[in-house]
Short mmCIF file of C-alpha atoms in Angstrom, two decimals:
data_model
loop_
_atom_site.label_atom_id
_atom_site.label_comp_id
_atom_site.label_asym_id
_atom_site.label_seq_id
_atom_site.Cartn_x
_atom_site.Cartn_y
_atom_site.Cartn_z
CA UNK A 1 0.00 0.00 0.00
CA UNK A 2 1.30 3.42 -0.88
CA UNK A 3 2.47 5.45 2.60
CA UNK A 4 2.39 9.40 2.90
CA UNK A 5 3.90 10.57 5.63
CA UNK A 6 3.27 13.97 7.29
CA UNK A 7 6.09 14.65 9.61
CA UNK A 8 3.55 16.69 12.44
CA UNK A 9 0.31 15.45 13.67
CA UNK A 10 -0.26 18.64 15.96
CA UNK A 11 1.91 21.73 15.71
CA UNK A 12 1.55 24.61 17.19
CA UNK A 13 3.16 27.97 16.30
CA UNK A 14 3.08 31.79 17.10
CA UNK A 15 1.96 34.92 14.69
CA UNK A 16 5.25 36.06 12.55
CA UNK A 17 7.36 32.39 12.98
CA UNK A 18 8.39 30.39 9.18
CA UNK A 19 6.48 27.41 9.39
CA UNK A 20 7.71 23.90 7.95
CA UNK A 21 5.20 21.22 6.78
CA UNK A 22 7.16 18.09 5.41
CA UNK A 23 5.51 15.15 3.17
CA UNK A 24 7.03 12.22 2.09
CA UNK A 25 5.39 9.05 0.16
CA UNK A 26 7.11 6.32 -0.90
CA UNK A 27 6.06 4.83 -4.08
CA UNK A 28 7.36 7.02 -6.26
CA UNK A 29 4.69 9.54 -7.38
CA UNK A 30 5.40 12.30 -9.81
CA UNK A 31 2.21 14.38 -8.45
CA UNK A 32 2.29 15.53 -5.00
CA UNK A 33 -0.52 18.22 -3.31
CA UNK A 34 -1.23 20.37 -0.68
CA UNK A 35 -4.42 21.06 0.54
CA UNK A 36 -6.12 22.87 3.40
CA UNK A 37 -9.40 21.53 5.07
CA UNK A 38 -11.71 23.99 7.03
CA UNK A 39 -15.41 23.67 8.43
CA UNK A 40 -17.53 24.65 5.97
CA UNK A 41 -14.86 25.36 3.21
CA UNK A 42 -14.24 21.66 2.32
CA UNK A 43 -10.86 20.60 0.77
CA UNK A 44 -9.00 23.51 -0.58
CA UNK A 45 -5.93 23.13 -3.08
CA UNK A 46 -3.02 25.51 -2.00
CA UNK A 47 -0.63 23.99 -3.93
CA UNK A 48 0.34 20.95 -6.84
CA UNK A 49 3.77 19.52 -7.69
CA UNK A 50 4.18 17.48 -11.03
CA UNK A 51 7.67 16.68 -10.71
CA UNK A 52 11.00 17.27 -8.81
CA UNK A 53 11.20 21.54 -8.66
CA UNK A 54 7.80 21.74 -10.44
CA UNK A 55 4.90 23.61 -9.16
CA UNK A 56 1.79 24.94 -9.71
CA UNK A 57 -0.57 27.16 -7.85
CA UNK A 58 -3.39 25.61 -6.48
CA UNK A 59 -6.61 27.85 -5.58
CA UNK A 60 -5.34 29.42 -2.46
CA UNK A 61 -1.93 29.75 -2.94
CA UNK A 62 -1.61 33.25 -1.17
CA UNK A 63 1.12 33.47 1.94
CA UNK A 64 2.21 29.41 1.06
CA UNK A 65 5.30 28.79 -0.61
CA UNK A 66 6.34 24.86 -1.73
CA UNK A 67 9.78 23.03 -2.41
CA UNK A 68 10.30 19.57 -4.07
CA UNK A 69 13.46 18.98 -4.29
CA UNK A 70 13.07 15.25 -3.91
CA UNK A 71 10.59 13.18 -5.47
CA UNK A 72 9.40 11.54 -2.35
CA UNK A 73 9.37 15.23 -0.13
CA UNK A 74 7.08 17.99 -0.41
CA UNK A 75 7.19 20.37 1.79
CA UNK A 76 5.15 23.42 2.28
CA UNK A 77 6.46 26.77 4.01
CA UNK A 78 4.63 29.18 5.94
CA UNK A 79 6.74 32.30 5.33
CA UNK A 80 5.38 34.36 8.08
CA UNK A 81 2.48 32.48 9.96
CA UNK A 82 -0.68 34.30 10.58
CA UNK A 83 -3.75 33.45 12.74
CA UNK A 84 -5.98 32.83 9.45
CA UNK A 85 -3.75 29.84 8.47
CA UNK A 86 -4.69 27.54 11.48
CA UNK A 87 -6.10 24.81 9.73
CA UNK A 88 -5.60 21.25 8.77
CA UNK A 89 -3.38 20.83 6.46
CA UNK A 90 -3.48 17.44 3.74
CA UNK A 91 -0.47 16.19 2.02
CA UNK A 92 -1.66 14.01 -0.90
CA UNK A 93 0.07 11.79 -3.88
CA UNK A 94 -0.78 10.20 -7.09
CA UNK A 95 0.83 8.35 -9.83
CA UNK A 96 0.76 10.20 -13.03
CA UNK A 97 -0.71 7.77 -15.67
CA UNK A 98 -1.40 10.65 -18.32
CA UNK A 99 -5.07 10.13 -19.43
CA UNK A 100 -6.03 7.15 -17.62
CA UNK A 101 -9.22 7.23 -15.67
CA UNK A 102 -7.45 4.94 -13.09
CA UNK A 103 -5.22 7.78 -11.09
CA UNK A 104 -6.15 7.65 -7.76
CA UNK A 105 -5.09 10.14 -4.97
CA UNK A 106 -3.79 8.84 -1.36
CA UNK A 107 -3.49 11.00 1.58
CA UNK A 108 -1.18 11.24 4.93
CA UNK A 109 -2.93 11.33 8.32
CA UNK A 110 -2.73 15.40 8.24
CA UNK A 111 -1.22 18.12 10.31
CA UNK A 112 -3.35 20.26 12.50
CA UNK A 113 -1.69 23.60 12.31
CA UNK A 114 -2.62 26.18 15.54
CA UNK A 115 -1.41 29.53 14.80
CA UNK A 116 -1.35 31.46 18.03
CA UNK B 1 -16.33 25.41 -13.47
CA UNK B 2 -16.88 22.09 -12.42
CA UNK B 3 -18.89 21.77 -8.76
CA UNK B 4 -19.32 18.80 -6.71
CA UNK B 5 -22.39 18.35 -4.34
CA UNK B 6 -22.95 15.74 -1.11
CA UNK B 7 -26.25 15.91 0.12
CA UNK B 8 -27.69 15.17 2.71
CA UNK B 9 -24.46 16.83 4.75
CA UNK B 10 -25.12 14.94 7.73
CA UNK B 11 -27.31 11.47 8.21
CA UNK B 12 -27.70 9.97 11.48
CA UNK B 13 -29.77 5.81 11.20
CA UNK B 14 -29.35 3.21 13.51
CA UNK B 15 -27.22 0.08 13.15
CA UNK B 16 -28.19 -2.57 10.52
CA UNK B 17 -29.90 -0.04 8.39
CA UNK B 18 -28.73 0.19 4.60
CA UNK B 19 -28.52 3.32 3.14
CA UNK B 20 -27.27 5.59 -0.08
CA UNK B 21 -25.15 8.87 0.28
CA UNK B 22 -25.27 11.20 -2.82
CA UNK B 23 -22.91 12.78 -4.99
CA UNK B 24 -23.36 14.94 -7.98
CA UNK B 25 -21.08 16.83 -10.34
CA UNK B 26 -21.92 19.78 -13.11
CA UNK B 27 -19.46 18.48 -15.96
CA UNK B 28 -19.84 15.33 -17.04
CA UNK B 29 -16.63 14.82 -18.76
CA UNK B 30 -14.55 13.50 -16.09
CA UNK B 31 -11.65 10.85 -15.86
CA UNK B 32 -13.07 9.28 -12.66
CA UNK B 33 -15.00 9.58 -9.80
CA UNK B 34 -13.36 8.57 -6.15
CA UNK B 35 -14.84 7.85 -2.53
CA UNK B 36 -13.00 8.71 0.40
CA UNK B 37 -13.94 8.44 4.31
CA UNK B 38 -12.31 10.70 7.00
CA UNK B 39 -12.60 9.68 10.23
CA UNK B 40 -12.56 12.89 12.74
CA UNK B 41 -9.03 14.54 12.83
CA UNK B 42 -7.43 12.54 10.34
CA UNK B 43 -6.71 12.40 7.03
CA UNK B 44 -8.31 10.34 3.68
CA UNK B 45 -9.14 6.68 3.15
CA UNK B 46 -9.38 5.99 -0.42
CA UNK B 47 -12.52 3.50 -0.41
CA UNK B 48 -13.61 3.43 -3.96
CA UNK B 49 -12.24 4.82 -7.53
CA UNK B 50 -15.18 4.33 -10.43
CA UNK B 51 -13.34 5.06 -13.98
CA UNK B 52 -15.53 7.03 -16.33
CA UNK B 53 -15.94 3.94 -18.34
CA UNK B 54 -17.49 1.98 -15.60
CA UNK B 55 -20.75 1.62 -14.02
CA UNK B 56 -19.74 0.47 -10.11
CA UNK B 57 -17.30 -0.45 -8.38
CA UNK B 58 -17.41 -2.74 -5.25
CA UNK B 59 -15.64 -3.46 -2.19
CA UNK B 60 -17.18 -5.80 1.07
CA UNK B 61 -20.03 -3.77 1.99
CA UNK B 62 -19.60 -0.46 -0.19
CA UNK B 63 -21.03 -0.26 -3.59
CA UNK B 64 -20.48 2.56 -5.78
CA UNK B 65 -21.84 3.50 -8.62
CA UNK B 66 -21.53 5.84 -11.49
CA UNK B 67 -23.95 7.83 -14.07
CA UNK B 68 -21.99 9.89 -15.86
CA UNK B 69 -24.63 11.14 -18.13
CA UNK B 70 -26.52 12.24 -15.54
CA UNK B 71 -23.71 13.63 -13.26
CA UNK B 72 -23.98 11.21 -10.02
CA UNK B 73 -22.39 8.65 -7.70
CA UNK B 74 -24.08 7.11 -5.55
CA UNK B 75 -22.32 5.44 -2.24
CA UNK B 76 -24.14 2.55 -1.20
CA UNK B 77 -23.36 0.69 2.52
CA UNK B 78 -24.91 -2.35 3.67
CA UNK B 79 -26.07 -3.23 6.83
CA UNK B 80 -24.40 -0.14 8.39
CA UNK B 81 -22.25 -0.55 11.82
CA UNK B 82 -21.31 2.11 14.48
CA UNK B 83 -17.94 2.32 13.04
CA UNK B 84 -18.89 3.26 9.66
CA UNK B 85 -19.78 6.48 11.34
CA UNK B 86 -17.32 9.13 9.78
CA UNK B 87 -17.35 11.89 6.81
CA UNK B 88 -17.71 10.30 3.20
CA UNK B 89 -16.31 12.47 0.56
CA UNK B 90 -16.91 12.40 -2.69
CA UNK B 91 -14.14 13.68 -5.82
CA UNK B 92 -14.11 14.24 -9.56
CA UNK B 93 -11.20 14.42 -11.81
CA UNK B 94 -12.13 16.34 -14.45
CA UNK B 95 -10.50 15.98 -17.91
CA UNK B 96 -9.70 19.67 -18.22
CA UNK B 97 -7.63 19.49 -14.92
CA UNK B 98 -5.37 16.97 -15.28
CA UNK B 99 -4.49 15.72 -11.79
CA UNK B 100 -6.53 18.14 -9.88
CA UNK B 101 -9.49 16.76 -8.37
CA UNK B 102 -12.58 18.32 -7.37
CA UNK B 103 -14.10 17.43 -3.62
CA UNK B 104 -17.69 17.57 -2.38
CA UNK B 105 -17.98 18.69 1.14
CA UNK B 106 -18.87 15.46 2.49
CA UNK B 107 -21.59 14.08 4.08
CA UNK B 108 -21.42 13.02 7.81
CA UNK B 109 -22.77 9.78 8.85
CA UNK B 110 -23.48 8.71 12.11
CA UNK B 111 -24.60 4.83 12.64
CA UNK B 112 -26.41 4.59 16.24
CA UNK B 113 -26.14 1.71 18.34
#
């Protein structure tokens, strides 16, 4: 079975501090996410990797900044935390199969992220 | 824009009880339609993936199913148990986005003893 790790299960951090959110899976996906998950607001995509030092914005990509410099690790920075990003945060994976209709997503067990 | 919509977004029915959770989608052109279940503070359990050539898909107790046509999935669970209670999501990847997928909100089930 495919494993994605999120280093954090709780973290708490203070107003101004850089924040560090690591993912790792290890089957060797070329397509890595980040997502956000809030009450009401559902699953939101901050930001999509396709390969090693490829990005993309996702829909909320505003004060989130990514690196993949390894295929297995995605990380996602908090340059200058703010109350507003307290959230959980979703690492996902996939395998990129081009046009198939049998890519399937896998997530790690998430990081809940208190901004204080 | 493609949307995705769970309703009802919360069900409570006692133990033993089948029942259907809903999922529909504006844009029928889609590469596949996936079924996930959180459990409360954690993250995603893949339970189904329905390609867009398929009908249903089937695992234990879970059936899913797939109208494309008609934009909707339909999550079927048979004689429900207390710890089927969690959040069932519902996602679409559309064939305009690639690897992006598209989430419903979820619906929240709660299976009473």
């Amino acid at each position: 079975d495919v494993k994605v790790t999120q280093s954090s299960r709780y973290l708490v951090k203070r107003t101004g501090e850089k924040v560090f959110l690591e993912c790792v899976q290890d089957m060797d996906h070329e397509n890595m996410f980040w997502y956000r998950q809030d009450p009401g607001l559902g699953l939101r995509l901050i930001y999509f990797s396709y390969d090693v030092k490829m990005k993309e914005k996702g829909d909320i990509p505003e004060g989130y900044s990514v690196s993949r410099e390894k295929k297995e690790r995605f990380s996602l920075i908090l340059e200058s935390a703010s109350t507003n990003q307290t959230s959980m945060y979703l690492c996902a994976s996939s395998l990129y199969v081009g046009y198939s209709t049998n890519e399937k997503l896998f997530f790690g067990s998430g990081t809940q992220l208190s901004v204080l | 824009k493609q949307e995705v919509t769970q309703i009802p977004a919360a069900l409570s029915v006692p133990e033993g009880e089948n029942l259907v959770l809903n999922c529909s989608f504006t844009d029928s052109a889609i590469y596949n339609l996936q079924w996930f279940r959180q459990d409360p503070g954690k993250g995603l359990t893949s339970l189904l993936l329905i390609q867009s050539s398929q009908r249903e898909q089937t695992s234990g107790r879970l059936n899913a199913s797939l109208d494309k046509s008609s934009g909707r999935s339909t999550l079927y669970i048979a004689a429900s148990q207390p710890g089927d209670s969690a959040t069932y999501l519902c996602a679409v990847r559309p064939e305009t986005s690639g690897s992006r997928l598209t989430f419903g909100e979820g619906t929240q089930l709660t299976v009473n003893p």
